[in-house]
PDB file of C-alpha atoms in Angstrom:
ATOM      1  CA  MET A   1     193.142 122.333 110.488  1.00 82.00           C
ATOM      2  CA  ARG A   2     189.856 124.550 108.040  1.00 92.00           C
ATOM      3  CA  LYS A   3     187.637 122.319 107.175  1.00 96.00           C
ATOM      4  CA  HIS A   4     184.037 122.475 105.444  1.00 97.00           C
ATOM      5  CA  PHE A   5     181.753 120.084 106.000  1.00 97.00           C
ATOM      6  CA  ASP A   6     178.379 119.745 104.425  1.00 96.00           C
ATOM      7  CA  ILE A   7     176.476 116.597 104.750  1.00 95.00           C
ATOM      8  CA  THR A   8     172.804 115.913 104.341  1.00 94.00           C
ATOM      9  CA  ALA A   9     170.559 112.978 107.002  1.00 93.00           C
ATOM     10  CA  GLU A  10     169.763 110.151 105.012  1.00 93.00           C
ATOM     11  CA  SER A  11     167.949 108.634 108.097  1.00 95.00           C
ATOM     12  CA  PRO A  12     167.060 110.526 111.040  1.00 96.00           C
ATOM     13  CA  VAL A  13     170.162 111.003 113.523  1.00 96.00           C
ATOM     14  CA  THR A  14     171.962 113.187 116.174  1.00 97.00           C
ATOM     15  CA  ALA A  15     173.229 115.901 114.870  1.00 97.00           C
ATOM     16  CA  VAL A  16     176.573 115.212 116.825  1.00 98.00           C
ATOM     17  CA  ASP A  17     176.418 112.026 115.370  1.00 97.00           C
ATOM     18  CA  ALA A  18     176.329 112.751 111.493  1.00 96.00           C
ATOM     19  CA  LEU A  19     178.732 115.277 112.265  1.00 97.00           C
ATOM     20  CA  ALA A  20     180.958 112.556 113.701  1.00 97.00           C
ATOM     21  CA  ASP A  21     180.398 110.360 111.300  1.00 95.00           C
ATOM     22  CA  ALA A  22     180.984 112.725 108.289  1.00 95.00           C
ATOM     23  CA  SER A  23     183.784 114.561 109.938  1.00 95.00           C
ATOM     24  CA  GLY A  24     185.796 111.564 111.728  1.00 95.00           C
ATOM     25  CA  LEU A  25     186.262 114.203 114.638  1.00 96.00           C
ATOM     26  CA  PRO A  26     185.536 113.608 118.034  1.00 97.00           C
ATOM     27  CA  LYS A  27     182.600 114.423 119.473  1.00 97.00           C
ATOM     28  CA  GLN A  28     183.826 116.743 122.248  1.00 98.00           C
ATOM     29  CA  ARG A  29     185.210 119.251 119.230  1.00 97.00           C
ATOM     30  CA  ILE A  30     182.460 118.607 117.462  1.00 98.00           C
ATOM     31  CA  LYS A  31     180.251 119.979 120.536  1.00 98.00           C
ATOM     32  CA  ASP A  32     182.801 122.830 121.168  1.00 98.00           C
ATOM     33  CA  ALA A  33     182.425 123.944 117.580  1.00 98.00           C
ATOM     34  CA  MET A  34     178.498 123.504 117.914  1.00 98.00           C
ATOM     35  CA  ALA A  35     178.426 125.681 121.127  1.00 98.00           C
ATOM     36  CA  LYS A  36     180.728 128.267 119.289  1.00 98.00           C
ATOM     37  CA  GLY A  37     178.520 129.064 116.412  1.00 98.00           C
ATOM     38  CA  ALA A  38     180.465 127.175 113.773  1.00 98.00           C
ATOM     39  CA  CYS A  39     177.696 124.466 112.905  1.00 98.00           C
ATOM     40  CA  TRP A  40     174.927 125.763 110.364  1.00 98.00           C
ATOM     41  CA  TRP A  41     171.142 124.166 109.171  1.00 95.00           C
ATOM     42  CA  THR A  42     168.074 125.249 107.542  1.00 87.00           C
ATOM     43  CA  GLN A  43     165.592 126.082 109.684  1.00 80.00           C
ATOM     44  CA  LYS A  44     162.029 127.951 108.220  1.00 80.00           C
ATOM     45  CA  GLY A  45     163.819 128.274 104.885  1.00 84.00           C
ATOM     46  CA  LYS A  46     166.582 130.266 106.659  1.00 90.00           C
ATOM     47  CA  GLN A  47     170.242 129.272 107.047  1.00 93.00           C
ATOM     48  CA  VAL A  48     170.621 129.365 110.889  1.00 95.00           C
ATOM     49  CA  ARG A  49     173.187 128.430 113.663  1.00 97.00           C
ATOM     50  CA  LEU A  50     172.899 125.038 115.805  1.00 97.00           C
ATOM     51  CA  ARG A  51     173.918 124.793 118.910  1.00 97.00           C
ATOM     52  CA  LYS A  52     172.316 122.224 120.115  1.00 97.00           C
ATOM     53  CA  ALA A  53     174.219 119.080 119.442  1.00 97.00           C
ATOM     54  CA  LYS A  54     171.553 116.057 120.666  1.00 97.00           C
ATOM     55  CA  ARG A  55     169.458 117.682 118.285  1.00 96.00           C
ATOM     56  CA  THR A  56     167.524 114.969 115.870  1.00 96.00           C
ATOM     57  CA  LEU A  57     168.183 115.370 112.352  1.00 94.00           C
ATOM     58  CA  LYS A  58     164.699 114.573 110.080  1.00 93.00           C
ATOM     59  CA  LYS A  59     165.682 112.602 107.041  1.00 93.00           C
ATOM     60  CA  GLY A  60     167.127 114.915 104.072  1.00 92.00           C
ATOM     61  CA  SER A  61     167.798 117.695 107.064  1.00 93.00           C
ATOM     62  CA  ARG A  62     171.136 119.641 105.548  1.00 94.00           C
ATOM     63  CA  LEU A  63     174.071 120.086 108.289  1.00 95.00           C
ATOM     64  CA  GLN A  64     177.337 122.295 107.400  1.00 97.00           C
ATOM     65  CA  LEU A  65     180.062 122.762 109.828  1.00 98.00           C
ATOM     66  CA  PHE A  66     182.492 125.362 109.694  1.00 98.00           C
ATOM     67  CA  TYR A  67     185.460 123.980 111.407  1.00 98.00           C
ATOM     68  CA  ASP A  68     188.587 126.220 112.255  1.00 97.00           C
ATOM     69  CA  GLU A  69     190.465 125.278 114.751  1.00 96.00           C
ATOM     70  CA  GLN A  70     192.802 128.291 115.198  1.00 96.00           C
ATOM     71  CA  VAL A  71     189.296 130.496 115.481  1.00 96.00           C
ATOM     72  CA  LEU A  72     187.849 128.193 117.641  1.00 97.00           C
ATOM     73  CA  ALA A  73     190.828 128.463 119.818  1.00 97.00           C
ATOM     74  CA  ARG A  74     190.428 132.201 120.790  1.00 96.00           C
ATOM     75  CA  THR A  75     189.813 133.509 123.404  1.00 96.00           C
ATOM     76  CA  PRO A  76     187.574 136.450 123.596  1.00 95.00           C
ATOM     77  CA  GLU A  77     188.351 139.895 125.142  1.00 94.00           C
ATOM     78  CA  THR A  78     185.252 141.142 127.792  1.00 96.00           C
ATOM     79  CA  PRO A  79     183.311 143.629 126.589  1.00 98.00           C
ATOM     80  CA  GLU A  80     181.926 146.453 129.420  1.00 97.00           C
ATOM     81  CA  LEU A  81     178.430 146.794 129.519  1.00 98.00           C
ATOM     82  CA  LEU A  82     177.348 150.792 130.059  1.00 98.00           C
ATOM     83  CA  GLU A  83     173.758 151.554 130.107  1.00 97.00           C
ATOM     84  CA  ASP A  84     170.756 149.339 129.362  1.00 97.00           C
ATOM     85  CA  LYS A  85     167.894 151.022 128.138  1.00 96.00           C
ATOM     86  CA  SER A  86     165.781 148.192 127.989  1.00 95.00           C
ATOM     87  CA  ARG A  87     164.784 147.614 124.334  1.00 97.00           C
ATOM     88  CA  TYR A  88     168.871 148.579 123.243  1.00 98.00           C
ATOM     89  CA  SER A  89     171.633 148.490 125.575  1.00 98.00           C
ATOM     90  CA  VAL A  90     175.094 150.535 125.017  1.00 98.00           C
ATOM     91  CA  TRP A  91     178.429 148.671 125.073  1.00 98.00           C
ATOM     92  CA  TYR A  92     182.168 149.501 125.225  1.00 98.00           C
ATOM     93  CA  LYS A  93     183.967 147.105 122.438  1.00 98.00           C
ATOM     94  CA  PRO A  94     187.613 146.314 123.126  1.00 96.00           C
ATOM     95  CA  HIS A  95     190.223 146.090 120.730  1.00 95.00           C
ATOM     96  CA  GLY A  96     190.128 142.699 118.640  1.00 94.00           C
ATOM     97  CA  LEU A  97     186.380 141.998 119.490  1.00 97.00           C
ATOM     98  CA  LEU A  98     184.562 141.100 116.430  1.00 97.00           C
ATOM     99  CA  SER A  99     181.060 142.952 116.293  1.00 97.00           C
ATOM    100  CA  GLN A 100     179.649 139.793 115.340  1.00 96.00           C
ATOM    101  CA  GLY A 101     180.503 136.495 114.609  1.00 96.00           C
ATOM    102  CA  SER A 102     181.117 134.748 110.466  1.00 96.00           C
ATOM    103  CA  GLN A 103     180.383 130.788 109.601  1.00 96.00           C
ATOM    104  CA  TRP A 104     183.392 129.761 111.274  1.00 98.00           C
ATOM    105  CA  GLY A 105     181.984 130.872 115.041  1.00 98.00           C
ATOM    106  CA  ASP A 106     180.644 133.555 116.829  1.00 98.00           C
ATOM    107  CA  HIS A 107     182.055 133.198 120.329  1.00 98.00           C
ATOM    108  CA  CYS A 108     184.353 136.276 119.865  1.00 98.00           C
ATOM    109  CA  SER A 109     181.611 138.352 118.678  1.00 98.00           C
ATOM    110  CA  LEU A 110     179.671 141.270 121.167  1.00 98.00           C
ATOM    111  CA  LEU A 111     176.392 140.079 119.656  1.00 98.00           C
ATOM    112  CA  ARG A 112     177.245 136.381 121.189  1.00 98.00           C
ATOM    113  CA  LEU A 113     178.656 137.443 124.208  1.00 98.00           C
ATOM    114  CA  VAL A 114     175.747 140.044 125.127  1.00 98.00           C
ATOM    115  CA  GLU A 115     173.101 137.504 123.880  1.00 97.00           C
ATOM    116  CA  GLN A 116     174.775 135.131 126.679  1.00 97.00           C
ATOM    117  CA  ARG A 117     175.351 137.799 129.256  1.00 97.00           C
ATOM    118  CA  LEU A 118     171.983 139.190 129.124  1.00 97.00           C
ATOM    119  CA  ASN A 119     169.804 136.198 127.827  1.00 97.00           C
ATOM    120  CA  ARG A 120     167.517 138.555 125.499  1.00 96.00           C
ATOM    121  CA  PRO A 121     167.071 138.474 122.105  1.00 97.00           C
ATOM    122  CA  CYS A 122     170.122 140.479 120.291  1.00 97.00           C
ATOM    123  CA  PHE A 123     170.154 143.108 117.207  1.00 97.00           C
ATOM    124  CA  LEU A 124     173.512 144.154 115.662  1.00 96.00           C
ATOM    125  CA  VAL A 125     172.578 147.993 115.166  1.00 95.00           C
ATOM    126  CA  HIS A 126     175.638 149.480 113.688  1.00 93.00           C
ATOM    127  CA  ARG A 127     179.745 147.622 113.136  1.00 92.00           C
ATOM    128  CA  LEU A 128     182.811 148.289 114.350  1.00 94.00           C
ATOM    129  CA  ASP A 129     185.838 147.524 112.593  1.00 93.00           C
ATOM    130  CA  ALA A 130     187.521 144.508 115.033  1.00 94.00           C
ATOM    131  CA  ASP A 131     190.728 146.298 115.487  1.00 93.00           C
ATOM    132  CA  ALA A 132     188.705 149.543 116.783  1.00 96.00           C
ATOM    133  CA  ALA A 133     187.559 150.045 119.977  1.00 97.00           C
ATOM    134  CA  GLY A 134     184.731 152.664 121.661  1.00 97.00           C
ATOM    135  CA  LEU A 135     180.797 152.839 121.465  1.00 97.00           C
ATOM    136  CA  MET A 136     178.333 150.097 120.170  1.00 97.00           C
ATOM    137  CA  LEU A 137     174.068 149.837 120.217  1.00 97.00           C
ATOM    138  CA  ILE A 138     172.771 146.136 120.412  1.00 98.00           C
ATOM    139  CA  ALA A 139     169.093 145.973 120.309  1.00 98.00           C
ATOM    140  CA  HIS A 140     167.378 144.040 121.708  1.00 98.00           C
ATOM    141  CA  ASP A 141     163.605 143.521 120.093  1.00 97.00           C
ATOM    142  CA  GLY A 142     163.364 143.760 116.422  1.00 96.00           C
ATOM    143  CA  LYS A 143     161.552 147.601 115.911  1.00 97.00           C
ATOM    144  CA  ALA A 144     164.171 148.794 117.910  1.00 97.00           C
ATOM    145  CA  ALA A 145     166.648 147.504 115.753  1.00 97.00           C
ATOM    146  CA  ALA A 146     164.761 148.737 112.319  1.00 96.00           C
ATOM    147  CA  ALA A 147     164.801 152.135 114.234  1.00 96.00           C
ATOM    148  CA  LEU A 148     167.689 152.384 115.150  1.00 96.00           C
ATOM    149  CA  SER A 149     169.120 151.344 111.870  1.00 94.00           C
ATOM    150  CA  GLN A 150     167.164 153.550 109.979  1.00 92.00           C
ATOM    151  CA  CYS A 151     168.314 156.502 112.409  1.00 91.00           C
ATOM    152  CA  LEU A 152     171.578 155.429 111.568  1.00 85.00           C
ATOM    153  CA  SER A 153     171.742 155.075 107.964  1.00 82.00           C
ATOM    154  CA  GLY A 154     169.558 158.569 107.751  1.00 78.00           C
ATOM    155  CA  ARG A 155     172.486 160.039 108.878  1.00 83.00           C
ATOM    156  CA  GLU A 156     170.516 161.265 112.464  1.00 87.00           C
ATOM    157  CA  MET A 157     173.294 159.881 114.561  1.00 91.00           C
ATOM    158  CA  THR A 158     176.388 161.628 114.826  1.00 93.00           C
ATOM    159  CA  LYS A 159     179.187 159.689 115.245  1.00 94.00           C
ATOM    160  CA  ILE A 160     182.045 161.003 116.712  1.00 97.00           C
ATOM    161  CA  TYR A 161     186.143 158.810 117.011  1.00 97.00           C
ATOM    162  CA  ARG A 162     189.677 159.611 118.269  1.00 97.00           C
ATOM    163  CA  ALA A 163     192.461 158.589 116.806  1.00 96.00           C
ATOM    164  CA  ARG A 164     196.288 158.679 117.082  1.00 95.00           C
ATOM    165  CA  VAL A 165     197.824 159.184 113.920  1.00 95.00           C
ATOM    166  CA  GLU A 166     201.130 159.487 111.960  1.00 93.00           C
ATOM    167  CA  GLY A 167     202.494 163.129 111.723  1.00 91.00           C
ATOM    168  CA  LYS A 168     201.290 165.698 113.463  1.00 89.00           C
ATOM    169  CA  LEU A 169     197.849 166.756 111.453  1.00 88.00           C
ATOM    170  CA  VAL A 170     197.079 170.412 112.139  1.00 86.00           C
ATOM    171  CA  SER A 171     193.254 170.723 111.213  1.00 82.00           C
ATOM    172  CA  GLU A 172     190.245 172.076 112.182  1.00 88.00           C
ATOM    173  CA  ASN A 173     187.077 170.457 110.918  1.00 90.00           C
ATOM    174  CA  ARG A 174     188.742 169.703 107.787  1.00 95.00           C
ATOM    175  CA  LEU A 175     186.349 167.999 105.221  1.00 96.00           C
ATOM    176  CA  ILE A 176     187.421 164.422 103.491  1.00 96.00           C
ATOM    177  CA  ASP A 177     185.073 163.665 100.785  1.00 95.00           C
ATOM    178  CA  ALA A 178     187.304 161.321  98.664  1.00 96.00           C
ATOM    179  CA  PRO A 179     184.324 158.287  97.442  1.00 96.00           C
ATOM    180  CA  ILE A 180     184.776 155.278  98.881  1.00 96.00           C
ATOM    181  CA  ASP A 181     184.676 151.970  96.490  1.00 94.00           C
ATOM    182  CA  GLY A 182     182.486 154.415  94.249  1.00 94.00           C
ATOM    183  CA  LYS A 183     179.929 156.210  96.869  1.00 95.00           C
ATOM    184  CA  GLU A 184     180.259 158.635  98.491  1.00 95.00           C
ATOM    185  CA  ALA A 185     181.713 159.319 101.749  1.00 95.00           C
ATOM    186  CA  ARG A 186     182.385 162.225 103.831  1.00 95.00           C
ATOM    187  CA  SER A 187     184.455 162.445 107.143  1.00 96.00           C
ATOM    188  CA  TRP A 188     185.267 165.781 109.453  1.00 97.00           C
ATOM    189  CA  VAL A 189     188.470 165.989 111.285  1.00 97.00           C
ATOM    190  CA  SER A 190     190.482 168.058 113.494  1.00 96.00           C
ATOM    191  CA  ALA A 191     193.464 168.211 115.341  1.00 94.00           C
ATOM    192  CA  VAL A 192     193.124 167.712 119.301  1.00 94.00           C
ATOM    193  CA  SER A 193     196.687 167.214 120.391  1.00 87.00           C
ATOM    194  CA  GLY A 194     199.795 166.194 119.600  1.00 85.00           C
ATOM    195  CA  ASP A 195     199.381 163.298 117.126  1.00 92.00           C
ATOM    196  CA  THR A 196     195.246 162.370 117.978  1.00 95.00           C
ATOM    197  CA  VAL A 197     192.322 163.513 116.207  1.00 96.00           C
ATOM    198  CA  GLU A 198     188.900 163.740 116.362  1.00 97.00           C
ATOM    199  CA  VAL A 199     186.995 162.434 113.291  1.00 97.00           C
ATOM    200  CA  ARG A 200     183.231 162.999 112.907  1.00 96.00           C
ATOM    201  CA  ILE A 201     181.670 161.141 110.511  1.00 95.00           C
ATOM    202  CA  GLU A 202     178.248 161.518 107.935  1.00 91.00           C
ATOM    203  CA  THR A 203     178.731 158.126 105.827  1.00 91.00           C
ATOM    204  CA  GLY A 204     179.842 154.519 107.208  1.00 88.00           C
ATOM    205  CA  ARG A 205     181.213 153.226 104.498  1.00 92.00           C
ATOM    206  CA  LYS A 206     183.623 150.292 105.102  1.00 93.00           C
ATOM    207  CA  HIS A 207     186.983 151.657 106.818  1.00 95.00           C
ATOM    208  CA  GLN A 208     185.939 154.658 105.842  1.00 96.00           C
ATOM    209  CA  ILE A 209     188.126 156.474 108.840  1.00 97.00           C
ATOM    210  CA  ARG A 210     190.992 154.407 108.079  1.00 97.00           C
ATOM    211  CA  LYS A 211     191.048 154.715 104.423  1.00 97.00           C
ATOM    212  CA  HIS A 212     190.100 158.702 104.422  1.00 97.00           C
ATOM    213  CA  LEU A 213     193.068 159.107 107.371  1.00 97.00           C
ATOM    214  CA  ALA A 214     195.320 157.139 105.083  1.00 96.00           C
ATOM    215  CA  GLY A 215     194.740 159.115 101.838  1.00 96.00           C
ATOM    216  CA  ILE A 216     195.600 162.914 103.078  1.00 95.00           C
ATOM    217  CA  GLY A 217     199.031 160.937 104.510  1.00 95.00           C
ATOM    218  CA  HIS A 218     198.157 160.725 107.659  1.00 95.00           C
ATOM    219  CA  PRO A 219     197.665 156.596 108.718  1.00 96.00           C
ATOM    220  CA  ILE A 220     196.232 155.638 111.635  1.00 96.00           C
ATOM    221  CA  ILE A 221     199.146 154.653 113.954  1.00 95.00           C
ATOM    222  CA  GLY A 222     198.731 150.300 114.287  1.00 94.00           C
ATOM    223  CA  ASP A 223     197.025 150.599 110.766  1.00 95.00           C
ATOM    224  CA  ARG A 224     198.049 147.099 109.251  1.00 92.00           C
ATOM    225  CA  LEU A 225     196.314 147.526 106.208  1.00 93.00           C
ATOM    226  CA  TYR A 226     196.588 151.193 105.383  1.00 94.00           C
ATOM    227  CA  GLY A 227     199.660 152.229 107.018  1.00 92.00           C
ATOM    228  CA  ASN A 228     202.564 150.850 109.177  1.00 86.00           C
ATOM    229  CA  GLN A 229     202.366 148.266 112.142  1.00 78.00           C
ATOM    230  CA  ALA A 230     202.898 149.833 115.474  1.00 76.00           C
ATOM    231  CA  ARG A 231     203.546 147.988 119.159  1.00 79.00           C
ATOM    232  CA  ALA A 232     199.751 148.302 119.475  1.00 83.00           C
ATOM    233  CA  PRO A 233     196.293 147.901 118.487  1.00 90.00           C
ATOM    234  CA  LEU A 234     194.941 150.205 116.092  1.00 94.00           C
ATOM    235  CA  GLN A 235     194.681 153.128 117.645  1.00 96.00           C
ATOM    236  CA  LEU A 236     190.891 154.156 116.499  1.00 97.00           C
ATOM    237  CA  VAL A 237     188.222 154.379 119.269  1.00 97.00           C
ATOM    238  CA  ALA A 238     184.541 155.222 118.569  1.00 97.00           C
ATOM    239  CA  VAL A 239     184.214 157.723 121.750  1.00 97.00           C
ATOM    240  CA  ALA A 240     180.832 159.490 121.004  1.00 97.00           C
ATOM    241  CA  LEU A 241     177.321 158.698 119.612  1.00 96.00           C
ATOM    242  CA  THR A 242     174.043 161.808 119.283  1.00 96.00           C
ATOM    243  CA  PHE A 243     170.680 161.216 118.283  1.00 95.00           C
ATOM    244  CA  ASP A 244     166.895 162.001 118.567  1.00 94.00           C
ATOM    245  CA  CYS A 245     165.929 158.057 119.741  1.00 94.00           C
ATOM    246  CA  PRO A 246     163.417 156.904 118.073  1.00 94.00           C
ATOM    247  CA  LEU A 247     161.797 154.752 120.580  1.00 94.00           C
ATOM    248  CA  THR A 248     161.629 157.100 123.351  1.00 93.00           C
ATOM    249  CA  ARG A 249     161.455 160.704 121.357  1.00 93.00           C
ATOM    250  CA  ARG A 250     164.236 161.861 123.671  1.00 94.00           C
ATOM    251  CA  ARG A 251     167.557 163.128 122.862  1.00 96.00           C
ATOM    252  CA  VAL A 252     170.800 160.518 123.689  1.00 96.00           C
ATOM    253  CA  GLU A 253     174.131 161.961 123.968  1.00 96.00           C
ATOM    254  CA  LEU A 254     175.859 159.209 124.682  1.00 97.00           C
ATOM    255  CA  THR A 255     180.241 159.393 125.539  1.00 97.00           C
ATOM    256  CA  LEU A 256     182.849 156.805 126.620  1.00 96.00           C
ATOM    257  CA  PRO A 257     184.697 157.146 129.700  1.00 95.00           C
ATOM    258  CA  GLU A 258     187.712 158.816 129.851  1.00 90.00           C
ATOM    259  CA  SER A 259     189.025 155.446 131.354  1.00 91.00           C
ATOM    260  CA  LEU A 260     187.819 153.286 127.959  1.00 92.00           C
ATOM    261  CA  HIS A 261     189.820 155.791 125.402  1.00 85.00           C
ATOM    262  CA  SER A 262     192.577 153.229 125.481  1.00 77.00           C
ATOM    263  CA  LEU A 263     194.410 155.464 123.221  1.00 84.00           C
ATOM    264  CA  THR A 264     197.805 153.984 123.909  1.00 70.00           C
ATOM    265  CA  ASP A 265     200.500 157.077 124.677  1.00 62.00           C
ATOM    266  CA  ASP A 266     203.432 155.233 124.369  1.00 56.00           C
ATOM    267  CA  VAL A 267     203.737 154.182 121.087  1.00 57.00           C
ATOM    268  CA  ALA A 268     206.272 155.880 118.750  1.00 53.00           C
ATOM    269  CA  PRO A 269     203.984 156.819 115.282  1.00 49.00           C
ATOM    270  CA  ALA A 270     206.293 155.121 112.547  1.00 48.00           C
ATOM    271  CA  ASN A 271     207.109 158.371 110.497  1.00 47.00           C
ATOM    272  CA  HIS A 272     207.121 162.363 111.842  1.00 43.00           C
ATOM    273  CA  ARG A 273     205.604 165.418 109.401  1.00 43.00           C
ATOM    274  CA  SER A 274     203.599 167.767 109.867  1.00 41.00           C
ATOM    275  CA  ASP A 275     200.814 169.731 107.259  1.00 46.00           C
TER     276      ASP A 275
END
């Protein structure tokens, strides 16, 4: 069941009671949905998640519940803390874990899981496709988030990925600069071994690596959107980040441990080609 409930309190009432009356759902299910980030209300003029079921609403308060049984029933994959640098932390995001939540919930997102684990404010610096895995940075204060995001948007952060592709791509530092959604997009691709390639991106367009590799006839194995289904997750992993830290003014070189590269060697590509 997927439903959206939008209510305005006609008198002071607790959030869970108001939602139970409007939806007909058991209060325990509502509490679970609220804890998982599916309930929103307006606070100081901004729409934010409301997790406290017993919060008393004033007359005129607006409350929304985005209830999706399938989303709420999901169990998140477990991320791994690689480094805690105080104002930001470095994480391994596994395949299938969202970078951040949606209006339907955030319990299966890296951002929420880090917030719960470290008990600190958390801000997303960059995104990684839910189907992909690898290195991600989470900032822990607003200024750190802004500085790191500026570093990223200013193309001062080198991002390296590994991918397994269909066919054998023979290439050394090949530039792919096909625009994406009318915007400049630049990826540099080099063969590593067999069907494994390394990709360095200068821009961060949505699905950039997936679209660029599919565009030259070598979609990533497991890419259901731009390639063919396979018996494995999307074979794309963010393996390295390098940048001059705007917080410490020091060079930072982050590399994913080999044990977490998670490219599945026993999945046969759908097609066999070579350039």
